[in-house]
PDB file of C-alpha atoms in Angstrom:
ATOM      1  CA  MET A  24      33.221 -15.901  35.002  1.00 48.00           C
ATOM      2  CA  SER A  25      32.237 -12.431  33.378  1.00 51.00           C
ATOM      3  CA  LEU A  26      32.772 -11.414  29.837  1.00 50.00           C
ATOM      4  CA  SER A  27      35.515  -8.615  28.910  1.00 54.00           C
ATOM      5  CA  VAL A  28      34.284  -5.445  27.595  1.00 44.00           C
ATOM      6  CA  MET A  29      35.525  -6.558  23.848  1.00 45.00           C
ATOM      7  CA  ALA A  30      33.606  -9.845  24.201  1.00 44.00           C
ATOM      8  CA  ARG A  31      30.513  -7.996  25.224  1.00 47.00           C
ATOM      9  CA  LEU A  32      30.937  -5.605  22.442  1.00 43.00           C
ATOM     10  CA  ARG A  33      31.739  -8.114  19.821  1.00 48.00           C
ATOM     11  CA  LEU A  34      28.418 -10.077  20.781  1.00 42.00           C
ATOM     12  CA  ALA A  35      26.136  -6.802  20.756  1.00 42.00           C
ATOM     13  CA  VAL A  36      27.582  -6.247  17.260  1.00 40.00           C
ATOM     14  CA  LEU A  37      26.906  -9.955  16.096  1.00 41.00           C
ATOM     15  CA  GLY A  38      23.460  -9.682  17.261  1.00 44.00           C
ATOM     16  CA  ALA A  39      22.792  -6.389  15.625  1.00 42.00           C
ATOM     17  CA  ALA A  40      24.053  -7.715  12.317  1.00 42.00           C
ATOM     18  CA  LEU A  41      21.793 -10.790  12.651  1.00 43.00           C
ATOM     19  CA  ALA A  42      18.824  -8.597  13.274  1.00 43.00           C
ATOM     20  CA  LEU A  43      19.032  -6.709  10.315  1.00 41.00           C
ATOM     21  CA  PRO A  44      17.797  -8.886   7.946  1.00 43.00           C
ATOM     22  CA  ALA A  45      14.517  -9.305   9.719  1.00 41.00           C
ATOM     23  CA  ILE A  46      14.329  -5.476  10.308  1.00 41.00           C
ATOM     24  CA  GLY A  47      14.809  -5.092   6.624  1.00 40.00           C
ATOM     25  CA  ALA A  48      11.940  -7.619   6.030  1.00 40.00           C
ATOM     26  CA  ALA A  49       9.449  -6.280   8.516  1.00 42.00           C
ATOM     27  CA  ALA A  50       9.806  -2.583   6.777  1.00 49.00           C
ATOM     28  CA  ALA A  51       9.617  -3.643   3.398  1.00 57.00           C
ATOM     29  CA  HIS A  52       5.688  -3.931   3.891  1.00 81.00           C
ATOM     30  CA  GLU A  53       4.989  -6.231   0.955  1.00 92.00           C
ATOM     31  CA  PHE A  54       2.280  -8.808   0.283  1.00 95.00           C
ATOM     32  CA  LYS A  55       2.496 -11.271  -2.661  1.00 95.00           C
ATOM     33  CA  SER A  56       0.064 -13.960  -4.251  1.00 95.00           C
ATOM     34  CA  GLY A  57       1.790 -15.837  -7.283  1.00 95.00           C
ATOM     35  CA  PRO A  58       3.164 -13.347  -9.479  1.00 97.00           C
ATOM     36  CA  ILE A  59       1.468 -10.154  -8.088  1.00 98.00           C
ATOM     37  CA  GLU A  60       3.414  -8.337  -5.190  1.00 98.00           C
ATOM     38  CA  VAL A  61       1.843  -5.276  -3.524  1.00 98.00           C
ATOM     39  CA  VAL A  62       4.459  -2.962  -2.306  1.00 97.00           C
ATOM     40  CA  HIS A  63       3.715  -0.629   0.482  1.00 96.00           C
ATOM     41  CA  PRO A  64      -0.241   0.236   0.675  1.00 98.00           C
ATOM     42  CA  TRP A  65      -0.678   3.559   2.419  1.00 98.00           C
ATOM     43  CA  ALA A  66      -3.343   5.845   2.793  1.00 98.00           C
ATOM     44  CA  ARG A  67      -3.401   9.564   4.117  1.00 97.00           C
ATOM     45  CA  ALA A  68      -4.689  10.433   7.479  1.00 98.00           C
ATOM     46  CA  THR A  69      -8.142  12.270   7.106  1.00 97.00           C
ATOM     47  CA  PRO A  70      -9.829  15.104   9.200  1.00 96.00           C
ATOM     48  CA  PRO A  71     -12.046  14.189  11.761  1.00 93.00           C
ATOM     49  CA  ALA A  72     -15.299  14.464   9.836  1.00 92.00           C
ATOM     50  CA  ALA A  73     -14.283  13.124   6.485  1.00 95.00           C
ATOM     51  CA  LYS A  74     -16.318  10.688   4.916  1.00 96.00           C
ATOM     52  CA  VAL A  75     -13.637   9.492   2.047  1.00 97.00           C
ATOM     53  CA  GLY A  76      -9.941   8.971   1.955  1.00 97.00           C
ATOM     54  CA  GLY A  77      -7.248   7.878  -0.586  1.00 97.00           C
ATOM     55  CA  GLY A  78      -5.194   4.698  -0.974  1.00 98.00           C
ATOM     56  CA  TYR A  79      -1.963   3.989  -2.622  1.00 98.00           C
ATOM     57  CA  ALA A  80       0.286   1.148  -3.551  1.00 98.00           C
ATOM     58  CA  GLU A  81       2.740   0.054  -6.165  1.00 98.00           C
ATOM     59  CA  ILE A  82       1.539  -3.356  -7.971  1.00 98.00           C
ATOM     60  CA  ARG A  83       4.236  -5.418  -9.602  1.00 98.00           C
ATOM     61  CA  ASN A  84       3.448  -8.562 -11.870  1.00 98.00           C
ATOM     62  CA  ASP A  85       6.480 -10.691 -12.314  1.00 97.00           C
ATOM     63  CA  GLY A  86       4.286 -13.001 -14.365  1.00 97.00           C
ATOM     64  CA  SER A  87       4.422 -13.656 -18.165  1.00 97.00           C
ATOM     65  CA  GLU A  88       0.624 -12.965 -18.053  1.00 97.00           C
ATOM     66  CA  PRO A  89      -1.175  -9.619 -17.463  1.00 98.00           C
ATOM     67  CA  ASP A  90      -3.639  -9.347 -14.675  1.00 98.00           C
ATOM     68  CA  ARG A  91      -6.004  -6.778 -13.418  1.00 98.00           C
ATOM     69  CA  LEU A  92      -6.863  -5.292 -10.034  1.00 98.00           C
ATOM     70  CA  VAL A  93     -10.820  -5.739  -9.935  1.00 98.00           C
ATOM     71  CA  SER A  94     -11.813  -5.147  -6.326  1.00 98.00           C
ATOM     72  CA  VAL A  95     -10.489  -3.977  -3.186  1.00 98.00           C
ATOM     73  CA  THR A  96     -11.970  -3.920   0.414  1.00 98.00           C
ATOM     74  CA  ALA A  97     -10.933  -2.305   3.502  1.00 98.00           C
ATOM     75  CA  GLU A  98     -12.108  -2.582   7.073  1.00 98.00           C
ATOM     76  CA  ILE A  99     -12.293   1.003   7.528  1.00 98.00           C
ATOM     77  CA  ALA A 100     -14.543   1.693   4.730  1.00 98.00           C
ATOM     78  CA  GLY A 101     -18.330   0.851   3.467  1.00 98.00           C
ATOM     79  CA  ARG A 102     -16.732   0.337   0.006  1.00 98.00           C
ATOM     80  CA  VAL A 103     -13.876   0.980  -1.981  1.00 98.00           C
ATOM     81  CA  GLU A 104     -13.500   2.384  -5.627  1.00 98.00           C
ATOM     82  CA  ILE A 105     -10.541   2.293  -7.962  1.00 98.00           C
ATOM     83  CA  HIS A 106     -10.397   5.740  -9.345  1.00 97.00           C
ATOM     84  CA  GLU A 107      -8.498   7.806 -11.882  1.00 96.00           C
ATOM     85  CA  MET A 108      -7.303  11.511 -12.106  1.00 91.00           C
ATOM     86  CA  GLY A 109      -6.463  13.366 -14.858  1.00 83.00           C
ATOM     87  CA  MET A 110      -6.472  16.684 -16.711  1.00 83.00           C
ATOM     88  CA  LYS A 111      -9.613  17.488 -19.015  1.00 84.00           C
ATOM     89  CA  ASP A 112      -9.613  20.982 -20.731  1.00 88.00           C
ATOM     90  CA  GLY A 113      -7.374  22.425 -17.613  1.00 87.00           C
ATOM     91  CA  VAL A 114      -9.756  20.939 -15.005  1.00 89.00           C
ATOM     92  CA  MET A 115      -8.471  18.028 -12.662  1.00 85.00           C
ATOM     93  CA  THR A 116     -11.136  15.337 -12.970  1.00 86.00           C
ATOM     94  CA  MET A 117     -11.728  12.028 -11.025  1.00 89.00           C
ATOM     95  CA  ARG A 118     -13.557   8.959 -12.243  1.00 91.00           C
ATOM     96  CA  PRO A 119     -14.062   5.233 -11.253  1.00 93.00           C
ATOM     97  CA  VAL A 120     -12.150   3.056 -13.362  1.00 95.00           C
ATOM     98  CA  GLU A 121     -14.402   0.582 -15.360  1.00 93.00           C
ATOM     99  CA  GLY A 122     -13.598  -2.850 -15.226  1.00 94.00           C
ATOM    100  CA  GLY A 123     -10.389  -2.657 -13.123  1.00 96.00           C
ATOM    101  CA  LEU A 124      -6.861  -1.524 -13.291  1.00 98.00           C
ATOM    102  CA  ALA A 125      -4.396  -3.575 -15.537  1.00 98.00           C
ATOM    103  CA  VAL A 126      -0.955  -4.764 -14.477  1.00 98.00           C
ATOM    104  CA  PRO A 127       1.023  -5.521 -17.391  1.00 98.00           C
ATOM    105  CA  ALA A 128       2.924  -8.872 -17.687  1.00 98.00           C
ATOM    106  CA  ASN A 129       6.560  -8.181 -16.275  1.00 98.00           C
ATOM    107  CA  GLY A 130       5.513  -4.752 -15.045  1.00 98.00           C
ATOM    108  CA  SER A 131       3.884  -2.760 -12.634  1.00 98.00           C
ATOM    109  CA  ALA A 132       0.860  -0.373 -11.939  1.00 98.00           C
ATOM    110  CA  ALA A 133       0.941   2.474  -9.830  1.00 97.00           C
ATOM    111  CA  LEU A 134      -1.660   3.487  -7.463  1.00 98.00           C
ATOM    112  CA  ALA A 135      -0.270   7.078  -6.434  1.00 96.00           C
ATOM    113  CA  PRO A 136      -1.455  10.712  -5.559  1.00 94.00           C
ATOM    114  CA  GLY A 137      -2.587  12.589  -8.839  1.00 91.00           C
ATOM    115  CA  GLY A 138      -3.387   9.263 -10.759  1.00 94.00           C
ATOM    116  CA  TYR A 139      -4.837   5.784 -10.305  1.00 97.00           C
ATOM    117  CA  HIS A 140      -5.835   5.681  -6.573  1.00 98.00           C
ATOM    118  CA  LEU A 141      -7.967   3.941  -4.122  1.00 98.00           C
ATOM    119  CA  MET A 142     -11.197   5.938  -2.668  1.00 98.00           C
ATOM    120  CA  PHE A 143     -12.136   4.678   0.656  1.00 98.00           C
ATOM    121  CA  LEU A 144     -15.876   5.615   0.674  1.00 98.00           C
ATOM    122  CA  GLU A 145     -18.025   5.730   3.874  1.00 98.00           C
ATOM    123  CA  LEU A 146     -15.415   5.783   6.289  1.00 98.00           C
ATOM    124  CA  LYS A 147     -16.196   4.055   9.319  1.00 97.00           C
ATOM    125  CA  ARG A 148     -13.671   6.418  11.458  1.00 96.00           C
ATOM    126  CA  PRO A 149     -11.133   9.071  10.580  1.00 97.00           C
ATOM    127  CA  LEU A 150      -7.677   7.537   9.426  1.00 98.00           C
ATOM    128  CA  LYS A 151      -4.789   8.669  11.839  1.00 97.00           C
ATOM    129  CA  ALA A 152      -1.322   9.148  10.873  1.00 97.00           C
ATOM    130  CA  GLY A 153       0.852   6.041  12.404  1.00 97.00           C
ATOM    131  CA  GLU A 154      -2.031   3.633  12.322  1.00 97.00           C
ATOM    132  CA  SER A 155      -2.603   0.975   9.913  1.00 97.00           C
ATOM    133  CA  PHE A 156      -5.742  -0.939   8.996  1.00 98.00           C
ATOM    134  CA  ALA A 157      -6.421  -4.519   7.081  1.00 98.00           C
ATOM    135  CA  GLY A 158      -7.763  -4.762   3.328  1.00 98.00           C
ATOM    136  CA  THR A 159      -7.785  -7.016   0.618  1.00 98.00           C
ATOM    137  CA  MET A 160      -6.939  -6.772  -3.254  1.00 98.00           C
ATOM    138  CA  THR A 161      -8.692  -9.033  -5.644  1.00 98.00           C
ATOM    139  CA  PHE A 162      -7.028  -9.830  -8.900  1.00 98.00           C
ATOM    140  CA  GLU A 163      -8.690 -11.328 -12.164  1.00 97.00           C
ATOM    141  CA  LYS A 164      -6.117 -13.935 -12.153  1.00 97.00           C
ATOM    142  CA  ALA A 165      -3.650 -14.096  -8.828  1.00 97.00           C
ATOM    143  CA  GLY A 166      -6.877 -14.082  -6.428  1.00 97.00           C
ATOM    144  CA  THR A 167      -7.233 -12.315  -3.474  1.00 97.00           C
ATOM    145  CA  VAL A 168      -4.131 -10.813  -1.558  1.00 97.00           C
ATOM    146  CA  ASP A 169      -4.442  -9.550   2.157  1.00 97.00           C
ATOM    147  CA  VAL A 170      -2.948  -6.348   2.470  1.00 98.00           C
ATOM    148  CA  SER A 171      -2.299  -3.758   5.680  1.00 98.00           C
ATOM    149  CA  PHE A 172      -2.264  -0.089   4.779  1.00 98.00           C
ATOM    150  CA  ASP A 173      -0.181   1.993   6.794  1.00 98.00           C
ATOM    151  CA  VAL A 174      -1.893   5.575   7.288  1.00 98.00           C
ATOM    152  CA  GLU A 175       0.735   8.611   6.702  1.00 97.00           C
ATOM    153  CA  PRO A 176       0.012  12.198   7.663  1.00 96.00           C
ATOM    154  CA  ILE A 177      -2.606  14.406   5.904  1.00 93.00           C
ATOM    155  CA  GLY A 178      -0.910  15.741   2.463  1.00 89.00           C
ATOM    156  CA  ALA A 179       1.604  12.951   2.242  1.00 90.00           C
ATOM    157  CA  THR A 180       2.869  12.525  -1.467  1.00 88.00           C
ATOM    158  CA  ALA A 181       4.757   9.278  -0.611  1.00 87.00           C
ATOM    159  CA  PRO A 182       4.914   6.399   1.859  1.00 87.00           C
ATOM    160  CA  GLY A 183       7.170   7.451   4.816  1.00 78.00           C
ATOM    161  CA  PRO A 184      10.977   6.734   5.322  1.00 67.00           C
ATOM    162  CA  GLY A 185      10.122   3.289   7.133  1.00 47.00           C
ATOM    163  CA  ALA A 186       8.488   2.006   3.870  1.00 45.00           C
ATOM    164  CA  GLY A 187      11.075  -0.120   2.756  1.00 38.00           C
ATOM    165  CA  HIS A 188      12.239   2.043  -0.329  1.00 37.00           C
TER     166      HIS A 188
END
């Protein structure tokens, strides 16, 4: 017995509708530990000889207590530092953040181009757009969160369209 064209169409539409929540969850690219949620960690692609790269994410704290990002590791880097960019006397400056990055209670902290960000130092290989790499983010209270950084094109100022935003 064969299905009619209409019956096959109904089954295809139903199957697509059932798959949408799973696709949305996969595209969201979020990682959680307790009240801390790391939303779409990403990095910029680097030129072939680069020894440093930049990393970004939004960190949300749904808890009633503040927390602090105290350290980060990445499989592609010898070490990772939390940095801050800012203007001083008309000159752009960048420096490591002492004591980690505060994440307020019921609030968020942004790791974004031009502000707080991660510096991947002693890169083991170039970062290529379309790839991803593993890392960990360690918080004072929430502990360690395993994350995956998506690599966006050189010069990207935000995560790509598949980021779940």
